[in-house]
mmCIF file of C-alpha atoms in Angstrom:
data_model
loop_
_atom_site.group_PDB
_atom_site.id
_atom_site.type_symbol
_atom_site.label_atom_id
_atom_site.label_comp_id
_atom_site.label_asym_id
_atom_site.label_seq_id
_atom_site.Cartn_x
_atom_site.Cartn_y
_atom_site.Cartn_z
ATOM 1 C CA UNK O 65 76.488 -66.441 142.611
ATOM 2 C CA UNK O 66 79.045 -67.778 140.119
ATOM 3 C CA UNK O 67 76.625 -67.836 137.443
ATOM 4 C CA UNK O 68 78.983 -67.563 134.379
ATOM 5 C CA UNK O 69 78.095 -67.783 130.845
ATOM 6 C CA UNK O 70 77.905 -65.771 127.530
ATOM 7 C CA UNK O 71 74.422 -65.388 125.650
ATOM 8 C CA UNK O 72 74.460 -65.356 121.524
ATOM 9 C CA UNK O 73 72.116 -64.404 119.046
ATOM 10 C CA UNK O 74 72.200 -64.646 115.113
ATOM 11 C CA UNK O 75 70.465 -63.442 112.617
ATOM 12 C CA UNK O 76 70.669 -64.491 108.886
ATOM 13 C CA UNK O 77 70.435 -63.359 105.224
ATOM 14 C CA UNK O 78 68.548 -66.315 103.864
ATOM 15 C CA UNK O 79 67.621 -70.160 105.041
ATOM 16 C CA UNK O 80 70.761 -70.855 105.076
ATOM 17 C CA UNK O 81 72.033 -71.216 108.723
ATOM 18 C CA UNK O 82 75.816 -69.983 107.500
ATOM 19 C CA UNK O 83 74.351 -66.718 106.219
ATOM 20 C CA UNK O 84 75.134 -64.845 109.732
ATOM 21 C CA UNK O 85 74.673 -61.169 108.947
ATOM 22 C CA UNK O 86 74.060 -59.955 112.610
ATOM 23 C CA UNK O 87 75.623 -61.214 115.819
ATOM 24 C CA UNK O 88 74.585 -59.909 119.399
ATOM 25 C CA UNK O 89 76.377 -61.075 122.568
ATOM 26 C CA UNK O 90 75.825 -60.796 126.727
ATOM 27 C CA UNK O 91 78.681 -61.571 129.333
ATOM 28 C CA UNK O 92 77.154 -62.467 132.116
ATOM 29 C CA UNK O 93 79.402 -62.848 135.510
ATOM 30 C CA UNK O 94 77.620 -63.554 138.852
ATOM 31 C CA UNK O 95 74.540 -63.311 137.593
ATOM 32 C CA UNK O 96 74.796 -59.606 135.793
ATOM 33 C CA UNK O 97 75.313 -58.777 132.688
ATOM 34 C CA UNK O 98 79.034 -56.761 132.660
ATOM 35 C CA UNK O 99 79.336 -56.497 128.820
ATOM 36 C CA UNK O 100 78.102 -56.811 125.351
ATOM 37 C CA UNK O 101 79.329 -56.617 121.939
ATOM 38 C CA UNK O 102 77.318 -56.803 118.583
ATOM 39 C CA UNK O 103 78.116 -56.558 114.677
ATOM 40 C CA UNK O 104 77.039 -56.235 111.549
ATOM 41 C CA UNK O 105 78.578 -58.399 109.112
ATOM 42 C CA UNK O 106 78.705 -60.095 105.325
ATOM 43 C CA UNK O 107 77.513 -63.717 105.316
ATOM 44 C CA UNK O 108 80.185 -66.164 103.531
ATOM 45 C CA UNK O 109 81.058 -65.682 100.426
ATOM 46 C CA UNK O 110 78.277 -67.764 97.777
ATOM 47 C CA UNK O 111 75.857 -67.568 100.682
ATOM 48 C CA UNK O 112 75.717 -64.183 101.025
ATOM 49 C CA UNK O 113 71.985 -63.585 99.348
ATOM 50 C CA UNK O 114 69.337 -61.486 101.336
ATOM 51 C CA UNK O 115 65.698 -63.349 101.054
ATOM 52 C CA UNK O 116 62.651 -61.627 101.322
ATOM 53 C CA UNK O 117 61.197 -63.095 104.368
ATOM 54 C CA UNK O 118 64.719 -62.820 106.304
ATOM 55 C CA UNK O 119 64.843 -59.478 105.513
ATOM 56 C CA UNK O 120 61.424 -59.258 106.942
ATOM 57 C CA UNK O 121 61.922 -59.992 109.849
ATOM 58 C CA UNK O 122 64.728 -58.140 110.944
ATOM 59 C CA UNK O 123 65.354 -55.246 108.381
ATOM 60 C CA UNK O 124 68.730 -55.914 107.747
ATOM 61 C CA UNK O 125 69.301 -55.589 103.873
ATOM 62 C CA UNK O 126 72.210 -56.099 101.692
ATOM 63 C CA UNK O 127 73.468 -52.858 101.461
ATOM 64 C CA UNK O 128 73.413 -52.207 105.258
ATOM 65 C CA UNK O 129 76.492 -54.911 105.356
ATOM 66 C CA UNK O 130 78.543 -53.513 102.291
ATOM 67 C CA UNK O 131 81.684 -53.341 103.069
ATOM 68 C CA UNK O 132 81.272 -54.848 106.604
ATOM 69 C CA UNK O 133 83.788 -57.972 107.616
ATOM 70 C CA UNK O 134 83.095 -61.500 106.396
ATOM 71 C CA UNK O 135 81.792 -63.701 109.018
ATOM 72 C CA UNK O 136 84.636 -65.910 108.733
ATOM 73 C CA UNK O 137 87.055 -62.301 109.247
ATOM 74 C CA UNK O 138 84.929 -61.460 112.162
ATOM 75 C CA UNK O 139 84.935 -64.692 113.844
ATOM 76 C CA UNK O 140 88.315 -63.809 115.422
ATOM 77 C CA UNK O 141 86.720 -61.098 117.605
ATOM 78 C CA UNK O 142 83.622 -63.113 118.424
ATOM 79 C CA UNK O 143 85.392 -65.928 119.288
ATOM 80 C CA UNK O 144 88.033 -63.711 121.919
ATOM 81 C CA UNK O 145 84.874 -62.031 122.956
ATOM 82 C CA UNK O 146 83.466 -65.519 124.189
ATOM 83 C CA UNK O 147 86.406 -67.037 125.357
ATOM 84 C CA UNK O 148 86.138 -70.119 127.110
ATOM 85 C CA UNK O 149 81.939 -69.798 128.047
ATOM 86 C CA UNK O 150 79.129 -71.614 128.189
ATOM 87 C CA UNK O 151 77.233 -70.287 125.736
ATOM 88 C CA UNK O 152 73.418 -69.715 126.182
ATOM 89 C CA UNK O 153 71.226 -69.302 122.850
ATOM 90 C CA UNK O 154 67.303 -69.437 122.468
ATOM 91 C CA UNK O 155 67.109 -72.001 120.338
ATOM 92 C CA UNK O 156 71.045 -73.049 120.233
ATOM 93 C CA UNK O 157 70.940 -75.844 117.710
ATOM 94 C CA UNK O 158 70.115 -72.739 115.332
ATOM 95 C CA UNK O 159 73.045 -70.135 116.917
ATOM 96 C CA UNK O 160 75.414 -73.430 117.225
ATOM 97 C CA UNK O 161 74.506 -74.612 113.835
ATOM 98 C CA UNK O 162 75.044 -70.694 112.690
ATOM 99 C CA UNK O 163 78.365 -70.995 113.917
ATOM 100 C CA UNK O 164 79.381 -74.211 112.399
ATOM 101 C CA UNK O 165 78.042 -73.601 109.028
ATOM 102 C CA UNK O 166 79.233 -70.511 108.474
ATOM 103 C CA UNK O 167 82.695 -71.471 109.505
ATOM 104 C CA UNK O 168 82.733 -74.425 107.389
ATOM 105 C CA UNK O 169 81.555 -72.515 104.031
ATOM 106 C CA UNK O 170 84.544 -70.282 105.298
ATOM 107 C CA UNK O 171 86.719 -72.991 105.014
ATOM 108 C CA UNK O 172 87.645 -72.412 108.703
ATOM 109 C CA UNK O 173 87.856 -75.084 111.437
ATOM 110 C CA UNK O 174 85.496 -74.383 115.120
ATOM 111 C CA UNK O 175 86.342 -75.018 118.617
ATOM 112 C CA UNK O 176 84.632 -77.014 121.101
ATOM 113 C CA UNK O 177 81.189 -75.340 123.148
ATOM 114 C CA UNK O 178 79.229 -75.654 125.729
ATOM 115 C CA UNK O 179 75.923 -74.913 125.843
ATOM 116 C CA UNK O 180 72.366 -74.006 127.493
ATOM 117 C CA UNK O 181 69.436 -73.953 125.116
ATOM 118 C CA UNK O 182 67.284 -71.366 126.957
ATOM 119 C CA UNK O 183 63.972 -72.798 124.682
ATOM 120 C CA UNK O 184 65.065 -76.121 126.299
ATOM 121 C CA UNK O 185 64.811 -74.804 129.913
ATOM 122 C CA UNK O 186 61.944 -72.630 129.550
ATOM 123 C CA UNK O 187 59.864 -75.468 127.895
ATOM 124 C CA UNK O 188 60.886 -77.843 131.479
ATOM 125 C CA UNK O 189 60.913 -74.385 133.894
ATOM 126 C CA UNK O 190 58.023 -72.819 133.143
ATOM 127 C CA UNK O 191 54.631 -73.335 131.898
ATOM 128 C CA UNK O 192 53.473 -71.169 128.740
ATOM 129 C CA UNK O 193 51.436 -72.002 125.603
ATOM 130 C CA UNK O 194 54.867 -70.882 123.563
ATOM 131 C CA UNK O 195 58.168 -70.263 124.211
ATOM 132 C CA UNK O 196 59.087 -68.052 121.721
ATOM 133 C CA UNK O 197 61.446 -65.685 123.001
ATOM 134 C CA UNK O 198 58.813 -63.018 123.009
ATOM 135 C CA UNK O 199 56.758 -64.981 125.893
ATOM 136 C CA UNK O 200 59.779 -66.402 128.224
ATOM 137 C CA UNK O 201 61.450 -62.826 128.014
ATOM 138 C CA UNK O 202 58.075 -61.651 129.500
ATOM 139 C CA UNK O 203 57.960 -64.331 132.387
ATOM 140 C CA UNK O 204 61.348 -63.724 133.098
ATOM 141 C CA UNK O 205 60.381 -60.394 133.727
ATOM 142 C CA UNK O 206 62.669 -59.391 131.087
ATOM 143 C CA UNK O 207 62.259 -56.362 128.462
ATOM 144 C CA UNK O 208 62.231 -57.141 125.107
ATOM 145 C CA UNK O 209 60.982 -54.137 123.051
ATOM 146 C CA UNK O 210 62.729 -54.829 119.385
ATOM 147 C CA UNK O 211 62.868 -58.356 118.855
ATOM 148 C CA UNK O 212 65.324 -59.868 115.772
ATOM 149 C CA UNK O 213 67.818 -57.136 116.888
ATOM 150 C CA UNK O 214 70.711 -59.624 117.755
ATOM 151 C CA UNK O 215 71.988 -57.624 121.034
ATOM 152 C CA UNK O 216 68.420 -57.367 122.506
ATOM 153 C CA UNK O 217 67.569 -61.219 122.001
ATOM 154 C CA UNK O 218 70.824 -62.236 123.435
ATOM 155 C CA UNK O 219 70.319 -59.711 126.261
ATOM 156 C CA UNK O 220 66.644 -61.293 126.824
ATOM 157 C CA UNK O 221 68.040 -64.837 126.462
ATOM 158 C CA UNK O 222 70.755 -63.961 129.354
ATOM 159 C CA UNK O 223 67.925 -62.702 131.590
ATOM 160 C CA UNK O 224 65.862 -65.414 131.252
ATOM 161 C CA UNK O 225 68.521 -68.105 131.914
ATOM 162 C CA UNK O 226 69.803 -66.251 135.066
ATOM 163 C CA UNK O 227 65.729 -66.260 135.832
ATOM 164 C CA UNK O 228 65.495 -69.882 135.713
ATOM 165 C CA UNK O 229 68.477 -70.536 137.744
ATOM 166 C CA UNK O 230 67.652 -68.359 140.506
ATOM 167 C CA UNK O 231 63.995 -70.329 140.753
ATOM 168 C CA UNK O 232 66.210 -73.330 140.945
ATOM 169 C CA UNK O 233 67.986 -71.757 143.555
ATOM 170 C CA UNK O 234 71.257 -72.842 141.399
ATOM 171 C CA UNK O 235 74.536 -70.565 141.946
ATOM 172 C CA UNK O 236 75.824 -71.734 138.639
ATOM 173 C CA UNK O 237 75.317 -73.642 135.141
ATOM 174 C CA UNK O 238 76.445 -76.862 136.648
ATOM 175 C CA UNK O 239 74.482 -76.594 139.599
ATOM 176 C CA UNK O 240 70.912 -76.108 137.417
ATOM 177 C CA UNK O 241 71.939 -78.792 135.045
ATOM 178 C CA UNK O 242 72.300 -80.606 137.497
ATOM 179 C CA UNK O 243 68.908 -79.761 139.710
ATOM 180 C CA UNK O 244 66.755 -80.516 136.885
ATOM 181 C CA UNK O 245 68.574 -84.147 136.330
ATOM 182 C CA UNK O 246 70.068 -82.784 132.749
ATOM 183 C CA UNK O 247 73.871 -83.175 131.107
ATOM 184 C CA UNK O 248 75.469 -79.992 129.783
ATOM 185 C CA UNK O 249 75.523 -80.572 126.212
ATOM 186 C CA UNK O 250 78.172 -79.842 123.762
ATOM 187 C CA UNK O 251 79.013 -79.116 120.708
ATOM 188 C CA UNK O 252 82.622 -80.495 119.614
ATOM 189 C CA UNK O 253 85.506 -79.138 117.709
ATOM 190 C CA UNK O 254 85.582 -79.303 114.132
ATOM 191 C CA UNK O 255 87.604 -79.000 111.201
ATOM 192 C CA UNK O 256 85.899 -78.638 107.574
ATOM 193 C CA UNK O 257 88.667 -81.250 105.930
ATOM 194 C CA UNK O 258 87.639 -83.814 107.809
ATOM 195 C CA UNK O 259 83.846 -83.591 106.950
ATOM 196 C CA UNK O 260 80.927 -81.261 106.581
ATOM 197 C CA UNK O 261 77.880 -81.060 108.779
ATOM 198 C CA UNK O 262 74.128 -81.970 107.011
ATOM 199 C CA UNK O 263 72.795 -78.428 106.771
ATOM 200 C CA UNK O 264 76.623 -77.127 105.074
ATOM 201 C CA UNK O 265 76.391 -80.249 103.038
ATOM 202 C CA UNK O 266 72.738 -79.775 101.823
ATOM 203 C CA UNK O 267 73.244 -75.850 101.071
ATOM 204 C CA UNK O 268 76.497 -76.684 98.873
ATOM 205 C CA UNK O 269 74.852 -78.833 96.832
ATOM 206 C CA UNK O 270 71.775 -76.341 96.317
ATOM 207 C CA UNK O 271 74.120 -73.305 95.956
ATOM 208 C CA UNK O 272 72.812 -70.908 93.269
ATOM 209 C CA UNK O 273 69.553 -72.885 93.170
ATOM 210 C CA UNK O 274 68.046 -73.520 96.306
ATOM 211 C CA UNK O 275 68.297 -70.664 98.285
ATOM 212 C CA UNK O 276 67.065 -68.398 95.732
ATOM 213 C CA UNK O 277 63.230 -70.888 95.212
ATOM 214 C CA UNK O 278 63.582 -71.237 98.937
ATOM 215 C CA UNK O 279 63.352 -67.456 98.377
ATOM 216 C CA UNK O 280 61.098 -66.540 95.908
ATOM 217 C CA UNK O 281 58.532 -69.109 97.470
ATOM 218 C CA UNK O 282 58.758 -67.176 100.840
ATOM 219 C CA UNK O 283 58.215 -63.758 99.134
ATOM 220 C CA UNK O 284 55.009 -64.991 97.057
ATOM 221 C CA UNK O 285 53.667 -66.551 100.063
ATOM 222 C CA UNK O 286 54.208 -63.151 101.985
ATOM 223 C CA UNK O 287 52.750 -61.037 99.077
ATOM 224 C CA UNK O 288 50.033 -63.405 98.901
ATOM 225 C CA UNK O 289 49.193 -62.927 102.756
ATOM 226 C CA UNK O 290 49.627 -59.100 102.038
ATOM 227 C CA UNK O 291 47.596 -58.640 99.362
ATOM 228 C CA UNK O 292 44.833 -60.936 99.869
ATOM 229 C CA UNK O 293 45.422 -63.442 97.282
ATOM 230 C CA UNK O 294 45.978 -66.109 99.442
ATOM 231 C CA UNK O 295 48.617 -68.954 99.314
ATOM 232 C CA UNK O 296 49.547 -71.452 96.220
ATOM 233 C CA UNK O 297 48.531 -74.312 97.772
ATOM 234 C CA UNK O 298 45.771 -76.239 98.792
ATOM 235 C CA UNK O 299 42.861 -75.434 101.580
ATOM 236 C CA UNK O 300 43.262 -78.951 102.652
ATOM 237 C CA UNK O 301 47.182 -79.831 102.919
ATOM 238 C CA UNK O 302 47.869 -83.611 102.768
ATOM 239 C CA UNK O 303 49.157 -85.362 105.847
ATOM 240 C CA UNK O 304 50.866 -88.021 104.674
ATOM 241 C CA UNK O 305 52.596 -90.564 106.982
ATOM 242 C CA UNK O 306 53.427 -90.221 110.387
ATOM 243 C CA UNK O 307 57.226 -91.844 110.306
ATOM 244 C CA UNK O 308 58.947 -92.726 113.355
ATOM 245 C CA UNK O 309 61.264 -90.745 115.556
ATOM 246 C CA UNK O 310 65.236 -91.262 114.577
ATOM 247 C CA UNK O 311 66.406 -93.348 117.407
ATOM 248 C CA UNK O 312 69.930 -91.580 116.786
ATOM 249 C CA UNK O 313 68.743 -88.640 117.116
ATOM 250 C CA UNK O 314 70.749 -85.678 119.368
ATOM 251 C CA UNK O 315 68.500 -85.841 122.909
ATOM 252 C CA UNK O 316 69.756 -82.354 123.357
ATOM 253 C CA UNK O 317 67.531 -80.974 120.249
ATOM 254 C CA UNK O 318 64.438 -79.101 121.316
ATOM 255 C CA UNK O 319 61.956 -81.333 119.343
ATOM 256 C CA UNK O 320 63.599 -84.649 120.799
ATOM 257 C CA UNK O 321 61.167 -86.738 122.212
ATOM 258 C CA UNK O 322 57.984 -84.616 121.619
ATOM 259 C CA UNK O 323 54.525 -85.307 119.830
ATOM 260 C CA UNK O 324 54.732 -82.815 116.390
ATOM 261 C CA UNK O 325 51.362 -81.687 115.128
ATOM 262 C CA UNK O 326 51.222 -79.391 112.031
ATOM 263 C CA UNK O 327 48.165 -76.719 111.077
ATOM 264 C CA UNK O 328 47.876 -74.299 108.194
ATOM 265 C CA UNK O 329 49.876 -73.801 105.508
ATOM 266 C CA UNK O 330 53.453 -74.680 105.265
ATOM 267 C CA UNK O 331 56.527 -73.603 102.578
ATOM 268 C CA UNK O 332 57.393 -77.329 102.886
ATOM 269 C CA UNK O 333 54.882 -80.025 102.562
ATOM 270 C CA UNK O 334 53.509 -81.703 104.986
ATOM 271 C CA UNK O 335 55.008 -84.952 104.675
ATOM 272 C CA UNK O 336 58.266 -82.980 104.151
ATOM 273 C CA UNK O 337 57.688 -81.449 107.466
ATOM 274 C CA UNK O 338 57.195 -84.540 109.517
ATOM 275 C CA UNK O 339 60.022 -86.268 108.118
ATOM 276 C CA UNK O 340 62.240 -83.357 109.358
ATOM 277 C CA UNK O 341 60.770 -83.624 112.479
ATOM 278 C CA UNK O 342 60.877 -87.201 113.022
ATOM 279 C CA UNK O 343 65.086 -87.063 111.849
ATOM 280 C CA UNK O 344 65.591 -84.997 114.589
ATOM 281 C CA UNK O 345 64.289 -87.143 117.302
ATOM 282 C CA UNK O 346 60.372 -86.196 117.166
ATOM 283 C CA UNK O 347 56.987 -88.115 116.824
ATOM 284 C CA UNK O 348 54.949 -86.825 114.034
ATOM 285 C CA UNK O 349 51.480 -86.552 114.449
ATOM 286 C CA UNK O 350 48.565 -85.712 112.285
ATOM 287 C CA UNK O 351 45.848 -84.394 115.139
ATOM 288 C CA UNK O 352 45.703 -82.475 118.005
ATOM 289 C CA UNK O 353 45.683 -84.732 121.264
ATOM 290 C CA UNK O 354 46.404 -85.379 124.897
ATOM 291 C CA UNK O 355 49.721 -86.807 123.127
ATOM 292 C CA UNK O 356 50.665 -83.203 121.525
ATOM 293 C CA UNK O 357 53.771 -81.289 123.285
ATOM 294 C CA UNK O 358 54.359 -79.126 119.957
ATOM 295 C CA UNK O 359 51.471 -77.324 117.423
ATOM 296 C CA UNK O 360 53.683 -75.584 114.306
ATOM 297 C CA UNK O 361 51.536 -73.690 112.709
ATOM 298 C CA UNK O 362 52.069 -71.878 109.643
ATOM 299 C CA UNK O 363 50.141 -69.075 107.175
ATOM 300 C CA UNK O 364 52.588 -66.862 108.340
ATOM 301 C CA UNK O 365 51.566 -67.238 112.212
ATOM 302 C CA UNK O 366 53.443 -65.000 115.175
ATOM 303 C CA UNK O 367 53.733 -65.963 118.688
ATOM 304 C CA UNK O 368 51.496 -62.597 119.693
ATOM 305 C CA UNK O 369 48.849 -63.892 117.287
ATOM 306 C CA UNK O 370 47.675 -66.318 120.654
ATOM 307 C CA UNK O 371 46.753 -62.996 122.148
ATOM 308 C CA UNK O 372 45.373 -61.094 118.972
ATOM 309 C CA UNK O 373 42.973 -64.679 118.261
ATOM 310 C CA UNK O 374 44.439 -65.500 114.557
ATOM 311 C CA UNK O 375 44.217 -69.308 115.392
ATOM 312 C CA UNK O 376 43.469 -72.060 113.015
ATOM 313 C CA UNK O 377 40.687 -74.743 114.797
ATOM 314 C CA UNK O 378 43.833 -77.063 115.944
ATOM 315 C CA UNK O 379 45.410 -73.946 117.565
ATOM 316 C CA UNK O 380 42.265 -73.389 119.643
ATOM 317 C CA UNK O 381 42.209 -76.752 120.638
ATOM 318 C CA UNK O 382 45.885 -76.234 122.389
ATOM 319 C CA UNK O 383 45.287 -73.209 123.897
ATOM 320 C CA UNK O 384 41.870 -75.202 125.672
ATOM 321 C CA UNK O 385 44.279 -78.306 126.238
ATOM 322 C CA UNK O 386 46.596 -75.749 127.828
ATOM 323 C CA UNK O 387 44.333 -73.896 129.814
ATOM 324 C CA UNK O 388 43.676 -78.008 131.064
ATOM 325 C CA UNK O 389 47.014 -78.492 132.299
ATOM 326 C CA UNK O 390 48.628 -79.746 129.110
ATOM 327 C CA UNK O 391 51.848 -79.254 128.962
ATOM 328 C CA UNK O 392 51.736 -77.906 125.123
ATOM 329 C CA UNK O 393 53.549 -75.768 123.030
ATOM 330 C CA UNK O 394 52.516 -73.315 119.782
ATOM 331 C CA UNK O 395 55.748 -72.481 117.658
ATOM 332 C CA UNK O 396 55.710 -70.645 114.346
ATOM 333 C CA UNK O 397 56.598 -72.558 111.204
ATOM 334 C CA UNK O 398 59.922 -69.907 111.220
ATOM 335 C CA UNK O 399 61.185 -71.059 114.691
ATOM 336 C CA UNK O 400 60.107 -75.362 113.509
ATOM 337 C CA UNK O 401 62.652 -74.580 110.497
ATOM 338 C CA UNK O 402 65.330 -72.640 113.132
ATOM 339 C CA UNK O 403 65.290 -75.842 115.459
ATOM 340 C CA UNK O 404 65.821 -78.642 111.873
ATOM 341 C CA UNK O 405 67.846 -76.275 109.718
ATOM 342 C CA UNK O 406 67.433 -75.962 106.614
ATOM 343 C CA UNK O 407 65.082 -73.301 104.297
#
């Protein structure tokens, strides 16, 4: 088997996507993993804030990154240690867009990638009610014990790509894109003089104001949750329109082409929500039906909350559609804002 490839995982201090404070990576040659490397690191200067809910969810806090490298100082290393591989991410417009970002804040220019979204191939491969990495770790027959560490996701991600390949009988990257009818996609080189991306563009002009209400929202929201209070917003969220899907949109992205429903609360509003949606390729919808492919739910909402039953009515009507033959997915409100970028 010449399956070749390097997995990636970041993690970040805020909403920011170029706030990288944790990178984990798996070489994979033939098929095996041979080696890993992971670090801890200081986001770019100016983005370099911990939030609440970030912090959250993987425990990494400011001082555990004092005095660590700069992402843009590190990048050096991380680059050598990828060399010239595919990389595979779960969720790679986010660990692409990590990349990017946080080498354009840096005021550094990025080479050219290949790469295998691992969310992508799990949603065409296999057939579960989310694909969180949680749940296509577990069909892949993969362990995944401390999830949000960066070298244990990017481990999990490599095992589940070399699992779909070897049920496509493929010996290598270009023979399974090629099996399932796909291109490889790519992202290109890029150079921060000649032009920022949308999310790097979006977070300079918030710096020192939107990150930190992004922020503070999250945290009340959590506390709320926590202590019983409940949310700041209403029982009944309004809908708004359903606008239609950006014909330029990337058909790489993970939410290209599918049918977006949103339940529960959201930090963004509704409206806000489908109009991110819809940019990135998507069809916003406002009710659960044999049209849905994707259910975001927020209030906080986990991929193992399918199994423990903390399901809003539209999530129950998935998991029946599902159970149907549906081909439907259930993804957090934290992986929806991963996959459009933004906080």
């Amino acid at each position: 088997m010449a399956l070749d490839f390097t997995a990636i995982d970041f993690e970040t201090a805020n909403g920011f996507r170029g706030s990288p404070c944790s990178v984990g990576l798996s070489k994979v040659r033939g098929g095996v993993v041979v080696e890993e490397a992971s670090w801890l690191m200081r986001p770019p200067e100016n983005h370099d804030h911990f939030e609440f809910h970030n912090t959250r969810i993987h425990g990494i806090r400011a001082e555990d990154v004092a005095g660590r490298p700069r992402f843009g100082d590190l990048f050096p290393e991380i680059g050598a240690f990828i060399g010239n591989d595919v990389l595979a991410a779960h969720n790679a417009a986010f660990d692409l867009g990590v990349i990017r970002s946080g080498l354009e804040v840096s005021g550094l220019a990025g080479p050219a990638y290949e790469y295998v979204c691992t969310v992508m191939l799990s949603r065409r491969c296999y057939s579960l009610v989310s694909n969180s990495l949680p749940y296509a770790a577990e069909e892949a027959g993969v362990p995944l014990v401390n999830h949000h560490d960066a070298a244990e996701d990017a481990r999990a991600c490599a095992g589940i790509l070399v699992d779909i390949a070897r049920r496509n009988n493929a010996n290598s990257i270009a023979e399974l894109y090629l099996s399932l009818g796909l291109t490889l996609p790519r992202q290109p080189a890029f150079d921060p003089m000649n032009g920022l991306s949308k999310p790097t563009l979006a977070a300079l002009a918030g710096a020192g104001s939107t990150g930190k209400k992004a922020g503070s929202l999250a945290e009340q929201t959590l506390e709320g949750a926590l202590n019983g209070t409940g949310r700041p917003f209403s029982a009944w969220p309004e809908e708004g329109p359903n606008p239609l899907p950006n014909p330029t949109a990337e058909p790489g992205h993970p939410l290209f082409g599918q049918t977006v429903v949103f339940t529960g609360d959201l930090i963004m509003t509704r409206p806000e929500a489908k109009s991110r949606a819809a940019e990135m390729g998507a069809r916003p919808e406002s009710r659960v039906t044999a049209r849905t492919t994707v259910l975001v739910v927020g209030d906080g909402f986990v991929a193992g909350d399918l199994r423990a039953g903390r399901l809003t009515g539209k999530a129950k009507r998935v998991l029946e559609l599902h159970a149907k033959g549906q081909q439907i997915e259930v993804v957090s409100e934290g992986e929806f804002l991963q996959m459009v970028g933004g906080n």
